[in-house]
Short mmCIF file of C-alpha atoms in Angstrom, two decimals:
data_model
loop_
_atom_site.label_atom_id
_atom_site.label_comp_id
_atom_site.label_asym_id
_atom_site.label_seq_id
_atom_site.Cartn_x
_atom_site.Cartn_y
_atom_site.Cartn_z
CA MET A 1 -14.56 -11.24 -14.79
CA ILE A 2 -11.08 -10.26 -13.60
CA ARG A 3 -9.58 -11.42 -16.89
CA ALA A 4 -12.16 -9.44 -18.85
CA LEU A 5 -11.52 -6.34 -16.74
CA LEU A 6 -7.76 -6.72 -17.13
CA ILE A 7 -8.03 -6.85 -20.93
CA ARG A 8 -10.29 -3.83 -21.00
CA GLY A 9 -8.02 -1.98 -18.60
CA MET A 10 -5.05 -2.49 -20.90
CA LEU A 11 -7.18 -1.44 -23.88
CA ALA A 12 -8.33 1.70 -22.06
CA GLY A 13 -4.72 2.43 -21.14
CA LEU A 14 -3.66 2.09 -24.76
CA ILE A 15 -6.38 4.51 -25.85
CA ALA A 16 -5.32 6.92 -23.09
CA GLY A 17 -1.71 6.72 -24.26
CA MET A 18 -2.72 7.46 -27.86
CA VAL A 19 -4.81 10.47 -26.84
CA ALA A 20 -1.95 11.75 -24.67
CA THR A 21 0.45 11.32 -27.58
CA VAL A 22 -1.68 13.53 -29.82
CA PHE A 23 -1.87 16.14 -27.05
CA ALA A 24 1.88 15.99 -26.49
CA TRP A 25 2.55 16.43 -30.21
CA PHE A 26 0.50 19.60 -30.49
CA VAL A 27 0.97 21.14 -27.03
CA GLY A 28 4.11 19.65 -25.54
CA GLU A 29 6.37 19.57 -28.59
CA PRO A 30 6.72 23.37 -28.97
CA ALA A 31 8.11 23.56 -25.44
CA ILE A 32 10.36 20.57 -26.12
CA ARG A 33 11.69 22.16 -29.31
CA ASP A 34 12.48 25.35 -27.41
CA ALA A 35 14.30 23.30 -24.78
CA ILE A 36 16.23 21.42 -27.47
CA SER A 37 17.21 24.71 -29.09
CA TYR A 38 18.65 25.86 -25.79
CA GLU A 39 20.50 22.56 -25.40
CA ASP A 40 21.86 22.68 -28.95
CA GLY A 41 23.08 26.23 -28.41
CA HIS A 42 25.05 25.15 -25.35
CA ASP A 43 26.35 22.06 -27.17
CA GLN A 44 27.61 24.17 -30.07
CA ALA A 45 29.28 26.58 -27.67
CA GLY A 46 30.93 23.68 -25.87
CA ALA A 47 32.08 22.14 -29.14
CA ALA A 48 33.57 25.47 -30.27
CA HIS A 49 35.37 25.81 -26.93
CA SER A 50 36.75 22.28 -27.24
CA HIS A 51 37.95 22.96 -30.77
CA VAL A 52 39.73 26.14 -29.68
CA ALA A 53 41.32 24.22 -26.82
CA GLY A 54 42.66 21.64 -29.22
CA ALA A 55 40.14 18.82 -28.67
CA SER A 56 38.98 16.68 -31.55
CA PRO A 57 35.88 18.08 -33.34
CA HIS A 58 34.48 14.54 -33.45
CA VAL A 59 34.20 14.22 -29.67
CA HIS A 60 30.85 16.03 -29.53
CA GLU A 61 29.48 14.06 -32.47
CA ALA A 62 30.36 10.77 -30.80
CA ALA A 63 28.57 11.85 -27.64
CA GLU A 64 25.29 12.46 -29.45
CA SER A 65 22.46 10.02 -29.02
CA ALA A 66 22.26 7.12 -31.43
CA VAL A 67 18.54 7.87 -31.81
CA SER A 68 17.69 11.05 -33.71
CA ARG A 69 15.51 13.79 -32.25
CA GLY A 70 12.92 13.15 -34.93
CA VAL A 71 12.52 9.52 -33.87
CA GLN A 72 12.43 10.47 -30.20
CA GLU A 73 9.68 13.04 -30.78
CA THR A 74 7.46 10.78 -32.90
CA LEU A 75 7.89 7.02 -32.68
CA GLY A 76 9.69 7.11 -29.34
CA LEU A 77 7.04 9.31 -27.72
CA SER A 78 4.19 7.20 -29.12
CA VAL A 79 5.67 3.89 -27.98
CA ALA A 80 6.59 5.22 -24.53
CA LEU A 81 3.12 6.62 -23.82
CA ALA A 82 1.39 3.55 -25.25
CA LEU A 83 3.41 1.16 -23.08
CA PHE A 84 2.92 3.37 -20.04
CA GLY A 85 -0.82 3.47 -20.69
CA ILE A 86 -1.07 -0.30 -21.09
CA ALA A 87 0.87 -0.93 -17.88
CA ILE A 88 -1.12 1.59 -15.86
CA GLY A 89 -4.36 0.30 -17.38
CA GLY A 90 -3.63 -3.26 -16.28
CA ILE A 91 -2.84 -2.20 -12.70
CA PHE A 92 -5.88 0.10 -12.74
CA ALA A 93 -8.15 -2.80 -13.71
CA LEU A 94 -6.83 -5.02 -10.92
CA VAL A 95 -7.32 -2.30 -8.30
CA PHE A 96 -10.81 -1.65 -9.66
CA ALA A 97 -11.63 -5.35 -9.38
CA GLY A 98 -10.57 -5.26 -5.74
CA LEU A 99 -12.67 -2.18 -4.98
CA HIS A 100 -15.83 -3.17 -6.86
CA GLY A 101 -18.43 -4.45 -4.45
CA ARG A 102 -16.71 -2.73 -1.52
CA ALA A 103 -17.57 0.85 -2.44
CA GLY A 104 -21.15 0.91 -1.24
CA ARG A 105 -23.72 1.76 -3.89
CA LEU A 106 -21.24 3.24 -6.36
CA THR A 107 -21.41 1.74 -9.84
CA ALA A 108 -18.56 1.06 -12.25
CA ARG A 109 -18.32 4.52 -13.81
CA PRO A 110 -18.03 6.61 -10.60
CA ILE A 111 -15.64 4.07 -9.08
CA SER A 112 -13.46 4.29 -12.18
CA ALA A 113 -13.57 8.09 -12.15
CA LEU A 114 -12.66 8.31 -8.46
CA LEU A 115 -9.88 5.75 -8.89
CA ALA A 116 -8.47 7.69 -11.85
CA GLY A 117 -8.53 10.91 -9.84
CA ALA A 118 -6.72 9.23 -6.97
CA GLY A 119 -4.19 7.75 -9.38
CA PHE A 120 -3.43 11.16 -10.86
CA VAL A 121 -2.93 12.69 -7.42
CA LEU A 122 -0.82 9.85 -6.00
CA VAL A 123 1.27 8.94 -9.05
CA GLY A 124 1.26 12.23 -10.92
CA LEU A 125 0.64 15.34 -8.83
CA VAL A 126 2.33 14.45 -5.52
CA PRO A 127 5.73 13.47 -7.00
CA PHE A 128 5.48 16.36 -9.47
CA MET A 129 5.33 18.87 -6.62
CA LYS A 130 8.71 17.64 -5.34
CA TYR A 131 10.34 16.38 -8.53
CA PRO A 132 8.82 18.18 -11.54
CA ALA A 133 9.69 17.02 -15.04
CA ASN A 134 12.86 18.51 -16.48
CA PRO A 135 13.39 19.41 -20.15
CA PRO A 136 16.58 18.62 -22.09
CA ALA A 137 19.76 20.27 -20.79
CA VAL A 138 18.43 20.13 -17.20
CA GLY A 139 19.82 17.50 -14.85
CA HIS A 140 23.12 15.68 -14.49
CA GLU A 141 23.79 12.13 -15.60
CA ASP A 142 25.39 11.18 -12.29
CA THR A 143 22.15 11.95 -10.40
CA ILE A 144 19.74 10.00 -12.62
CA GLY A 145 19.77 6.98 -10.31
CA SER A 146 19.23 9.04 -7.15
CA ARG A 147 16.45 11.09 -8.73
CA THR A 148 14.64 7.96 -9.94
CA VAL A 149 14.85 6.25 -6.55
CA SER A 150 13.63 9.39 -4.76
CA TYR A 151 10.78 9.82 -7.24
CA LEU A 152 9.59 6.23 -6.80
CA ALA A 153 10.00 6.50 -3.03
CA LEU A 154 7.68 9.51 -2.93
CA ILE A 155 5.07 7.65 -5.00
CA THR A 156 5.30 4.70 -2.59
CA VAL A 157 4.91 6.99 0.41
CA SER A 158 1.88 8.70 -1.14
CA ILE A 159 0.17 5.35 -1.72
CA ILE A 160 0.89 4.19 1.83
CA ALA A 161 -0.25 7.57 3.15
CA VAL A 162 -3.63 7.36 1.43
CA VAL A 163 -4.18 3.87 2.89
CA ILE A 164 -3.37 5.14 6.39
CA ALA A 165 -5.54 8.22 5.86
CA THR A 166 -8.47 6.09 4.70
CA GLN A 167 -8.21 3.80 7.72
CA THR A 168 -7.99 6.82 10.01
CA ALA A 169 -11.10 8.36 8.49
CA ARG A 170 -13.06 5.12 8.87
CA ARG A 171 -12.13 4.75 12.54
CA LEU A 172 -13.07 8.35 13.32
CA THR A 173 -16.38 8.35 11.44
CA ALA A 174 -18.46 7.07 14.37
CA ARG A 175 -16.93 9.65 16.72
CA LEU A 176 -16.59 12.72 14.50
CA GLY A 177 -19.05 12.13 11.68
CA SER A 178 -18.31 11.55 8.01
CA TRP A 179 -17.30 15.12 7.11
CA ASN A 180 -14.93 15.72 10.03
CA ALA A 181 -13.48 12.23 9.73
CA THR A 182 -12.77 12.84 6.04
CA LEU A 183 -11.05 16.13 6.87
CA ALA A 184 -8.97 14.37 9.51
CA GLY A 185 -7.97 11.66 7.04
CA GLY A 186 -7.01 14.31 4.49
CA GLY A 187 -4.89 16.04 7.10
CA VAL A 188 -3.09 12.79 7.90
CA PHE A 189 -2.37 12.25 4.20
CA LEU A 190 -0.99 15.77 3.72
CA LEU A 191 1.13 15.49 6.86
CA LEU A 192 2.72 12.20 5.83
CA VAL A 193 3.41 13.42 2.29
CA ALA A 194 4.88 16.67 3.61
CA ILE A 195 7.20 14.81 5.98
CA ALA A 196 8.37 12.55 3.15
CA SER A 197 8.90 15.52 0.83
CA VAL A 198 11.08 17.27 3.41
CA ALA A 199 13.02 14.10 4.24
CA LEU A 200 13.77 13.12 0.63
CA PRO A 201 16.68 14.87 -1.09
CA GLY A 202 16.14 17.75 -3.48
CA PHE A 203 17.83 18.18 -6.83
CA HIS A 204 18.33 21.78 -7.94
CA GLU A 205 19.95 21.36 -11.33
CA VAL A 206 18.30 24.02 -13.48
CA PRO A 207 20.99 26.27 -15.04
CA ALA A 208 20.90 29.86 -13.87
CA ASP A 209 20.45 31.14 -17.42
CA TYR A 210 17.72 28.68 -18.38
CA PRO A 211 14.62 30.46 -19.77
CA ALA A 212 11.92 30.41 -17.10
CA THR A 213 9.12 30.50 -19.68
CA VAL A 214 10.45 27.41 -21.47
CA LEU A 215 10.83 25.55 -18.18
CA TRP A 216 7.29 26.45 -17.06
CA ARG A 217 5.72 25.48 -20.40
CA PHE A 218 7.54 22.16 -20.46
CA ARG A 219 6.55 21.21 -16.93
CA LEU A 220 2.95 22.34 -17.42
CA ALA A 221 2.68 20.29 -20.63
CA SER A 222 4.14 17.27 -18.84
CA LEU A 223 1.63 17.51 -15.99
CA ALA A 224 -1.24 18.07 -18.44
CA THR A 225 -0.21 14.97 -20.41
CA THR A 226 -0.30 12.92 -17.22
CA ALA A 227 -3.73 14.34 -16.35
CA ILE A 228 -5.06 13.42 -19.80
CA ILE A 229 -3.84 9.84 -19.46
CA TRP A 230 -5.63 9.36 -16.14
CA THR A 231 -8.77 11.18 -17.29
CA VAL A 232 -9.17 9.16 -20.49
CA LEU A 233 -8.31 5.95 -18.65
CA GLY A 234 -10.97 6.57 -16.00
CA LEU A 235 -13.70 7.47 -18.49
CA VAL A 236 -12.99 4.74 -21.07
CA PHE A 237 -12.45 1.99 -18.53
CA GLY A 238 -15.58 2.99 -16.62
CA ALA A 239 -17.67 2.57 -19.77
CA LEU A 240 -16.05 -0.76 -20.66
CA ALA A 241 -16.25 -2.12 -17.11
CA ALA A 242 -19.92 -1.20 -16.83
CA ARG A 243 -20.67 -3.43 -19.81
CA VAL A 244 -18.64 -6.33 -18.39
CA ILE A 245 -20.29 -6.09 -14.98
CA GLY A 246 -23.73 -5.65 -16.52
CA THR A 247 -23.27 -8.70 -18.73
CA SER A 248 -21.94 -10.75 -15.83
CA GLY A 249 -24.87 -9.69 -13.65
CA ALA A 250 -27.35 -10.62 -16.37
CA HIS A 251 -25.78 -14.05 -16.75
CA SER A 252 -25.85 -14.59 -12.99
CA ALA A 253 -29.50 -13.59 -12.79
CA MET A 254 -30.33 -15.92 -15.69
CA ALA A 255 -28.49 -18.81 -14.06
CA THR A 256 -30.31 -18.22 -10.78
CA SER A 257 -33.64 -18.09 -12.55
CA GLU A 258 -32.96 -21.36 -14.38
CA ALA A 259 -31.86 -23.03 -11.14
CA ARG A 260 -35.15 -22.11 -9.53
#
């Protein structure tokens, strides 16, 4: 069953990546084009300044990316989201396999939906609040490594925090009741994430003259794309997993009946 769930998780992730790609093309690309226009304007101004100062006019051309913007916005975006979806889908399926049977009376679809919601919060929303996505022309090359490490560290902390919060809620249920214990667990999660957010370094690299509307639209489109990936993954995988579990249950019941 785990192998079957893993395959279907990767398939659901691929579908989620494809849907997110279509959304990004129609909703995210206008904001990206505006950001690129801003970047190109600064690049042209820098090239003109270098030319006046006596620098070679070919310096800027050599610094350009070997991959064109057109390829980045089409094939590059599609491949990146597809691979991300497949990877997340595989991990999602393994976590689902570990939770199934331990979530009380919940069936495959609600477990998948809840797991997708948790994934979006832990992997998407929490790190976004501290390190939101930046459009082109925002960020320095010498801080890429530090930003990546800090981003992954916050994701790790959020995952550990939800485990601690869940254990706290379970231990307090008998004493405080389910509702109060859940609130206490939520408070523990928020406290741990807040401490980590304050402790981790911040990167304030947005140029002073950067258009606020372009920045907002880009970051909102980025967060929406992430939400779509997790939403589609949870819904599609829940439907596929329900069939796998239903078929496996039918086979088990048949084998038991024949044994009797």
